[in-house]
Amino acid sequence: MEAYIYDAIRTVRGKGNKKGALIGITPTDLATQVLIDLKEKHDLDTALVEDVILGCVGQVMDQAANIAKSVAQNSNYGDHLCGVSLNRFCGSGLESINQAAAYVKSGFRDLIVAGGVESMSRVKMGSDGAGMFVDPKIAIPGNIVPQGVSADLIATKFGYSRKDLDAFAFESQMRATKAEQEGRFKSRISVKDINGIPVLETDENIRPSTTVEGLANLNASFAMMGEMAGFDAVAIDKYPELEEINHVHHAGNSSAIVDGAAIALVGNKAAGEKMGLKPRFRIKAAAIYGTDPTIMLVGPGPASRKALKQAGMEKGDIDLFEVNEAFAAVPMRFMEDLGISHDIINVNGGSIALGHPLGATGCMLTGTLMDELERRDLNVGLVTLCIGGGMGIASIIERV
C-alpha cells in the first residue's frame, strides 16, 4: 500500500527570543493554526483524520503533557481525534511524517496529520534537561560533546575554514531572500492573534543585508565552551590525529533559533478519494542511521545512502535535496560525502537564514521541497537532517 502526502502547510518562523513576534502565541496555538488552515483550505471532513503525530523536542512547560493531543482537541476536528508527541531531536518533524507513512503503509491507519512544533521563545532549548550530555555515565564513555563543538570538530577534521562556512551562510541568506521576493514559499501561512489579526506574515529571521564581511566580524560561539569547559580535549581524545579544534561556527553560520509549526496530511489512496483530493507526493523511502556521538552531526550522508538503497535509486535520481543547515559544516560535509553540487541543495536557503524550530523543521523542509519540485516541474526530492546524539534521518518523496 502506498502512503501519499496530500498537502503540507507551515507557519511563518518568528525569532525565538523575547523580542520575537510570536512570543505571545502558545505552541498549541501555533500548531492549531496550521490544522485549521488545512481544514478550511480543503473543506476537509475532519472525521476522516484519525491521529495527530507531532514532533516536539522541549516537551516541558507550554509544550508538556502530550502537546499533540492538546492541538487535536484545540483544533475542533472532533473528540475522536487522537494525538501523540515524539522526540527524535532535530529529526522529529520528519520522523512524524515517516511514522505516519508507516502506519498508512501497514494498513493500521488511513489518514493522519503529521508534523511538528517548537516555540523556542517560550520553551528554551535544553529546558527539558539532558541526561545524555550531563550524566557522566553516558557522556564520558561516549566522548559526548555539545553540538556546537561537534560542528567545529567536523569543520576541523574535514578542512572547512571560517571563510568557507561564512560563504555558505551568505549564500543561504541570499537564496532565502530571493525566494521570499519571488513568493516561492507557497506552503507558508501567517500567524494570527486571538482576534484573527496577523502578528507575523513573513519569516522574521531572513537578513537580506547580510555580507560576508559582516559575518567575518562575528565571534566564534563555541570557543569558550570547548576550551574552558574541556570539551575540545574530549573531542581530541576521540580524534587524536587533530592537534586542536578550530572554532569557526558563530551565530551567522549556524541555524537561527525560531518559533514555528508545520503539518503534512498523510494518507492512503482511499482516504484521498473520500476527501476528493489528489495526492501531491508519495513517500518512497524513510531511513535512519546512527553515527559516532562525538562527531554526531554527520548522519545525513549515511542516512541518505540508506534511503536511496531502500528506494532502489541512485543519487543522480534525486532532482533536489533539502539538508538541514543546523550548522554550515553539516550540509558542506553532506555535499562532499555524497558528491552533490550546491546547485541542487537548499535552493531556497535553509535554517541559517530561515531558522530551525527543532520539532517542526523536518516537516517544514518537506513542504518547501514539495513546493519547489512542483514549481520547477521536477519529480523526486530527498530531505535529510542531522540529529543530536549521533543520528541521521532521510526521506525520499516522489511527485504523483
Coordinates of C-alpha atoms in Angstrom, one line a residue:
M1 CA 0.0 0.0 0.0
E2 CA 1.3 3.5 -0.9
A3 CA 1.5 6.4 1.6
Y4 CA 0.8 9.8 0.0
I5 CA 1.2 13.4 1.1
Y6 CA -1.9 15.3 0.2
D7 CA -0.7 18.7 1.4
A8 CA 1.9 20.4 3.7
I9 CA 1.5 23.7 5.5
R10 CA 3.8 25.6 7.8
T11 CA 3.6 28.8 9.8
V12 CA 6.0 31.7 9.2
R13 CA 9.0 31.5 11.5
G14 CA 9.4 34.0 14.3
K15 CA 12.6 34.8 16.1
G16 CA 12.9 32.6 19.2
N17 CA 13.6 35.2 21.8
K18 CA 11.8 37.7 24.0
K19 CA 11.7 40.2 21.1
G20 CA 10.3 37.7 18.6
A21 CA 6.9 38.4 17.0
L22 CA 5.5 35.0 18.1
I23 CA 6.4 35.0 21.8
G24 CA 2.8 35.8 22.6
I25 CA 1.5 32.8 20.7
T26 CA 1.5 29.5 22.6
P27 CA 2.9 26.4 20.8
T28 CA -0.6 24.8 21.0
D29 CA -2.0 27.8 19.1
L30 CA 0.8 27.7 16.6
A31 CA 0.1 24.1 15.6
T32 CA -3.6 24.6 15.9
Q33 CA -3.5 27.4 13.2
V34 CA -2.0 25.1 10.6
L35 CA -4.6 22.4 11.3
I36 CA -7.4 25.0 10.9
D37 CA -5.9 26.3 7.7
L38 CA -5.7 22.8 6.3
K39 CA -9.4 22.2 7.2
E40 CA -10.5 25.4 5.7
K41 CA -8.3 25.1 2.6
H42 CA -9.8 21.8 1.5
D43 CA -13.2 21.9 3.3
L44 CA -11.8 18.8 5.0
D45 CA -14.1 16.2 6.5
T46 CA -12.2 16.1 9.8
A47 CA -14.0 12.9 10.8
L48 CA -11.6 11.1 8.4
V49 CA -8.5 12.2 10.3
E50 CA -7.6 9.6 12.8
D51 CA -4.4 10.9 14.6
V52 CA -2.1 13.8 15.0
I53 CA 1.6 13.0 15.3
L54 CA 3.7 16.0 16.3
G55 CA 7.5 16.2 16.8
C56 CA 8.4 18.4 19.7
V57 CA 11.9 18.5 21.4
G58 CA 11.3 20.6 24.5
Q59 CA 8.3 18.7 26.0
V60 CA 8.0 20.8 29.2
M61 CA 6.0 23.9 30.3
D62 CA 3.9 25.1 27.3
Q63 CA 4.9 22.0 25.3
A64 CA 4.3 19.4 28.0
A65 CA 1.6 16.8 28.6
N66 CA 1.4 15.5 25.0
I67 CA 1.0 18.7 23.1
A68 CA -0.2 16.7 20.0
K69 CA -3.4 15.8 21.9
S70 CA -3.8 19.4 23.1
V71 CA -3.6 20.5 19.5
A72 CA -6.0 17.9 18.3
Q73 CA -8.5 19.0 21.0
N74 CA -8.0 22.6 20.3
S75 CA -8.4 22.2 16.5
N76 CA -12.1 21.4 16.7
Y77 CA -11.6 18.4 14.4
G78 CA -13.7 16.3 16.8
D79 CA -13.3 14.4 20.1
H80 CA -12.4 11.3 18.1
L81 CA -9.0 12.7 17.1
C82 CA -6.1 11.3 18.9
G83 CA -2.6 12.7 19.3
V84 CA 0.9 11.6 20.1
S85 CA 4.1 13.6 20.6
L86 CA 7.5 12.3 19.7
N87 CA 11.1 13.4 20.1
R88 CA 13.9 12.4 17.8
F89 CA 15.6 15.8 18.4
C90 CA 16.1 17.8 15.2
G91 CA 14.7 15.0 13.1
S92 CA 11.3 15.0 14.9
G93 CA 9.3 16.7 12.2
L94 CA 10.4 14.3 9.5
E95 CA 10.2 11.3 11.9
S96 CA 6.5 12.2 12.4
I97 CA 5.9 12.0 8.7
N98 CA 7.8 8.8 8.4
Q99 CA 5.8 7.2 11.3
A100 CA 2.6 8.3 9.7
A101 CA 3.7 6.8 6.4
A102 CA 4.5 3.5 8.2
Y103 CA 1.0 3.4 9.8
V104 CA -0.6 4.1 6.4
K105 CA 1.5 1.5 4.5
S106 CA 0.8 -1.1 7.2
G107 CA -3.0 -0.5 6.8
F108 CA -3.4 0.4 10.5
R109 CA -4.4 4.0 9.7
D110 CA -6.0 5.7 6.6
L111 CA -5.4 9.4 7.3
I112 CA -3.0 11.2 9.7
V113 CA -1.9 14.7 10.3
A114 CA 1.9 14.6 11.0
G115 CA 4.4 17.4 11.6
G116 CA 5.9 19.3 14.5
V117 CA 6.0 22.4 16.6
E118 CA 8.6 24.3 18.7
S119 CA 8.2 27.6 20.5
M120 CA 11.8 28.4 21.3
S121 CA 10.9 31.8 22.6
R122 CA 8.7 30.3 25.3
V123 CA 10.4 27.0 25.9
K124 CA 14.2 27.5 25.8
M125 CA 16.4 24.9 24.3
G126 CA 17.5 22.5 27.0
S127 CA 14.6 23.3 29.3
D128 CA 13.7 19.6 29.4
G129 CA 17.1 18.5 30.8
A130 CA 19.7 16.5 29.0
G131 CA 20.8 13.2 30.6
M132 CA 22.8 12.3 27.6
F133 CA 25.0 15.4 28.0
V134 CA 25.2 15.8 31.7
D135 CA 25.2 12.2 33.1
P136 CA 28.8 11.2 33.3
K137 CA 27.9 7.5 32.9
I138 CA 26.7 8.4 29.4
A139 CA 28.8 11.4 28.4
I140 CA 32.2 10.2 29.4
P141 CA 32.2 6.7 27.8
G142 CA 30.6 8.2 24.7
N143 CA 33.0 11.2 24.4
I144 CA 29.9 13.3 24.0
V145 CA 30.3 17.0 23.4
P146 CA 27.9 19.8 22.8
Q147 CA 26.6 20.1 19.2
G148 CA 28.4 23.4 18.5
V149 CA 31.7 21.8 19.4
S150 CA 30.8 18.8 17.3
A151 CA 30.1 21.1 14.3
D152 CA 33.5 22.7 14.9
L153 CA 35.1 19.2 15.0
I154 CA 33.5 18.4 11.6
A155 CA 35.0 21.6 10.2
T156 CA 38.4 20.9 11.6
K157 CA 38.5 17.2 10.6
F158 CA 37.3 17.9 7.0
G159 CA 39.1 21.2 6.4
Y160 CA 36.3 23.7 6.2
S161 CA 37.6 27.2 7.0
R162 CA 35.8 30.0 8.6
K163 CA 35.8 31.7 5.2
D164 CA 34.2 28.6 3.6
L165 CA 31.4 28.5 6.3
D166 CA 30.7 32.2 6.0
A167 CA 30.4 32.0 2.2
F168 CA 27.9 29.1 2.6
A169 CA 25.9 31.1 5.2
F170 CA 25.9 34.2 3.0
E171 CA 24.5 32.1 0.1
S172 CA 21.8 30.7 2.4
Q173 CA 20.6 34.2 3.2
M174 CA 20.7 35.4 -0.4
R175 CA 18.7 32.3 -1.6
A176 CA 16.1 32.8 1.1
T177 CA 15.9 36.5 0.2
K178 CA 15.3 35.7 -3.4
A179 CA 12.7 33.0 -2.6
E180 CA 10.9 35.5 -0.3
Q181 CA 10.9 38.2 -3.0
E182 CA 9.6 35.7 -5.6
G183 CA 6.9 34.3 -3.4
R184 CA 8.2 30.7 -3.5
F185 CA 7.1 29.7 0.0
K186 CA 3.7 28.5 -1.1
S187 CA 3.0 26.3 1.9
R188 CA 3.5 29.1 4.4
I189 CA 0.8 30.8 6.3
S190 CA 0.8 33.9 8.6
V191 CA 0.3 33.6 12.3
K192 CA -2.7 35.4 13.9
D193 CA -3.6 36.5 17.4
I194 CA -6.7 35.6 19.3
N195 CA -8.7 38.2 17.3
G196 CA -7.6 36.9 14.0
I197 CA -5.2 39.8 13.3
P198 CA -1.9 38.7 11.7
V199 CA 1.0 39.2 14.1
L200 CA 3.6 37.9 11.6
E201 CA 3.3 37.4 7.8
T202 CA 6.9 36.6 6.7
D203 CA 9.8 34.7 8.1
E204 CA 11.3 37.0 10.7
N205 CA 15.0 35.9 10.6
I206 CA 15.8 36.4 6.9
R207 CA 18.6 39.1 6.7
P208 CA 18.9 40.4 3.1
S209 CA 21.6 42.9 4.3
T210 CA 24.0 40.1 5.3
T211 CA 27.5 40.4 3.9
V212 CA 30.5 38.1 4.1
E213 CA 32.4 40.9 5.7
G214 CA 29.8 41.3 8.4
L215 CA 29.8 37.5 9.1
A216 CA 33.6 37.6 9.4
N217 CA 33.3 40.1 12.3
L218 CA 31.2 37.8 14.5
N219 CA 32.8 36.0 17.4
A220 CA 33.0 32.2 17.4
S221 CA 30.2 30.8 19.6
F222 CA 31.7 27.7 21.0
A223 CA 35.4 28.5 21.7
M224 CA 34.9 29.2 25.4
M225 CA 32.7 26.1 25.8
G226 CA 35.3 24.0 24.0
E227 CA 38.4 25.4 25.6
M228 CA 37.4 26.4 29.1
A229 CA 34.9 23.6 29.8
G230 CA 37.2 20.9 28.4
F231 CA 35.1 19.7 25.5
D232 CA 37.9 20.2 23.0
A233 CA 40.0 17.8 24.9
V234 CA 37.1 15.3 24.9
A235 CA 36.8 15.5 21.1
I236 CA 40.6 15.3 20.6
D237 CA 40.7 12.2 22.8
K238 CA 38.4 10.6 20.3
Y239 CA 40.2 12.1 17.3
P240 CA 43.8 12.2 18.3
E241 CA 45.0 13.0 14.8
L242 CA 43.8 16.6 15.4
E243 CA 46.1 18.9 17.4
E244 CA 43.3 21.4 18.2
I245 CA 39.7 22.2 17.4
N246 CA 39.2 25.2 15.1
H247 CA 36.2 27.1 16.4
V248 CA 34.6 28.5 13.2
H249 CA 30.9 28.5 13.9
H250 CA 29.0 31.5 15.1
A251 CA 25.5 33.0 15.2
G252 CA 25.7 33.9 11.5
N253 CA 26.7 30.5 10.1
S254 CA 24.6 28.3 12.5
S255 CA 20.9 27.8 12.4
A256 CA 18.7 30.5 13.9
I257 CA 16.6 29.9 17.0
V258 CA 12.9 30.4 16.0
D259 CA 9.3 29.6 16.7
G260 CA 7.1 27.7 14.2
A261 CA 4.8 24.8 13.4
A262 CA 4.2 22.6 10.3
I263 CA 2.0 19.7 9.3
A264 CA 1.5 17.3 6.4
L265 CA -1.6 15.3 5.6
V266 CA -0.5 11.7 5.0
G267 CA -2.9 9.0 3.9
N268 CA -3.7 6.2 1.5
K269 CA -5.5 6.3 -1.8
A270 CA -8.9 5.5 -0.4
A271 CA -8.7 8.4 2.1
G272 CA -7.9 10.8 -0.8
E273 CA -10.9 9.6 -2.7
K274 CA -13.2 10.2 0.3
M275 CA -11.7 13.7 0.6
G276 CA -11.9 14.4 -3.1
L277 CA -8.2 15.2 -3.1
K278 CA -5.4 14.2 -5.4
P279 CA -2.1 13.3 -3.7
R280 CA 0.8 15.5 -4.4
F281 CA 3.6 13.1 -3.5
R282 CA 4.3 9.6 -2.4
I283 CA 6.7 8.7 0.3
K284 CA 9.2 6.3 -1.3
A285 CA 11.7 5.7 1.4
A286 CA 12.4 6.6 5.1
A287 CA 15.7 5.8 6.8
I288 CA 17.6 6.5 10.0
Y289 CA 21.3 5.9 10.7
G290 CA 23.3 6.0 13.9
T291 CA 26.8 7.7 14.0
D292 CA 29.6 8.3 16.4
P293 CA 28.2 10.6 19.1
T294 CA 31.3 12.8 19.3
I295 CA 31.2 13.9 15.7
M296 CA 27.4 13.5 16.0
L297 CA 26.2 15.6 13.1
V298 CA 27.5 13.6 10.1
G299 CA 24.4 11.4 9.8
P300 CA 22.7 12.9 6.7
G301 CA 25.2 11.2 4.4
P302 CA 24.8 7.6 5.5
A303 CA 21.1 8.1 6.2
S304 CA 20.6 9.3 2.7
R305 CA 22.5 6.4 1.2
K306 CA 20.4 4.0 3.2
A307 CA 17.2 5.7 1.9
L308 CA 18.5 5.6 -1.7
K309 CA 19.2 1.9 -1.3
Q310 CA 15.8 1.3 0.2
A311 CA 14.1 3.0 -2.8
G312 CA 16.3 1.3 -5.4
M313 CA 17.7 4.6 -6.5
E314 CA 21.0 6.4 -7.1
K315 CA 21.9 9.9 -6.1
G316 CA 21.5 11.0 -9.7
D317 CA 17.8 10.1 -9.5
I318 CA 17.2 12.9 -7.0
D319 CA 16.3 16.3 -8.5
L320 CA 16.5 18.4 -5.4
F321 CA 17.8 18.0 -1.8
E322 CA 16.9 19.7 1.4
V323 CA 19.6 19.3 4.0
N324 CA 19.0 21.0 7.4
E325 CA 21.5 23.7 8.0
A326 CA 21.9 23.1 11.7
F327 CA 25.5 24.4 11.2
A328 CA 27.2 25.3 7.9
A329 CA 29.6 22.4 8.2
V330 CA 26.7 19.9 8.1
P331 CA 25.4 20.5 4.5
M332 CA 29.0 21.1 3.4
R333 CA 30.0 17.7 4.7
F334 CA 26.9 16.2 3.1
M335 CA 27.8 17.7 -0.3
E336 CA 31.4 16.3 -0.1
D337 CA 30.2 12.9 1.3
L338 CA 27.7 12.2 -1.4
G339 CA 29.4 14.3 -4.2
I340 CA 26.4 16.6 -4.6
S341 CA 26.5 20.1 -6.1
H342 CA 25.3 23.0 -4.1
D343 CA 23.2 24.0 -7.1
I344 CA 20.5 21.4 -6.2
I345 CA 20.7 21.6 -2.4
N346 CA 18.7 24.1 -0.3
V347 CA 17.9 26.1 -3.4
N348 CA 15.6 28.5 -1.4
G349 CA 18.0 28.9 1.6
G350 CA 18.0 26.9 4.8
S351 CA 17.8 27.1 8.5
I352 CA 20.8 29.5 8.7
A353 CA 18.6 32.1 7.1
L354 CA 15.1 30.9 7.9
G355 CA 15.6 29.3 11.4
H356 CA 15.3 25.9 12.9
P357 CA 12.3 25.3 15.1
L358 CA 13.6 22.0 16.3
G359 CA 10.5 19.7 16.3
A360 CA 9.0 21.3 13.2
T361 CA 11.9 21.7 10.8
G362 CA 11.8 18.3 9.1
C363 CA 8.2 18.8 8.1
M364 CA 8.9 22.4 7.0
L365 CA 11.7 21.1 4.8
T366 CA 9.4 18.6 3.3
G367 CA 6.8 21.2 2.4
T368 CA 9.5 23.5 1.0
L369 CA 10.8 20.7 -1.2
M370 CA 7.3 19.7 -2.4
D371 CA 6.6 23.3 -3.5
E372 CA 9.9 23.7 -5.3
L373 CA 9.7 20.4 -7.1
E374 CA 6.3 21.4 -8.4
R375 CA 7.5 25.0 -9.3
R376 CA 10.4 23.6 -11.3
D377 CA 8.3 20.7 -12.8
L378 CA 10.7 18.1 -11.3
N379 CA 9.8 14.8 -9.7
V380 CA 12.0 13.4 -6.9
G381 CA 13.4 15.0 -3.7
L382 CA 15.3 13.9 -0.7
V383 CA 15.0 15.5 2.8
T384 CA 17.7 14.9 5.4
L385 CA 18.7 16.2 8.9
C386 CA 21.5 15.6 11.3
I387 CA 20.3 14.7 14.8
G388 CA 21.8 15.2 18.3
G389 CA 23.5 12.3 19.9
G390 CA 24.7 10.9 16.6
M391 CA 21.9 10.1 14.2
G392 CA 20.7 11.0 10.8
I393 CA 17.3 10.8 9.1
A394 CA 16.3 10.9 5.4
S395 CA 13.2 10.5 3.3
I396 CA 12.6 10.4 -0.4
I397 CA 9.4 11.8 -1.9
E398 CA 8.2 11.4 -5.5
R399 CA 5.7 13.6 -7.3
V400 CA 2.4 11.9 -8.2

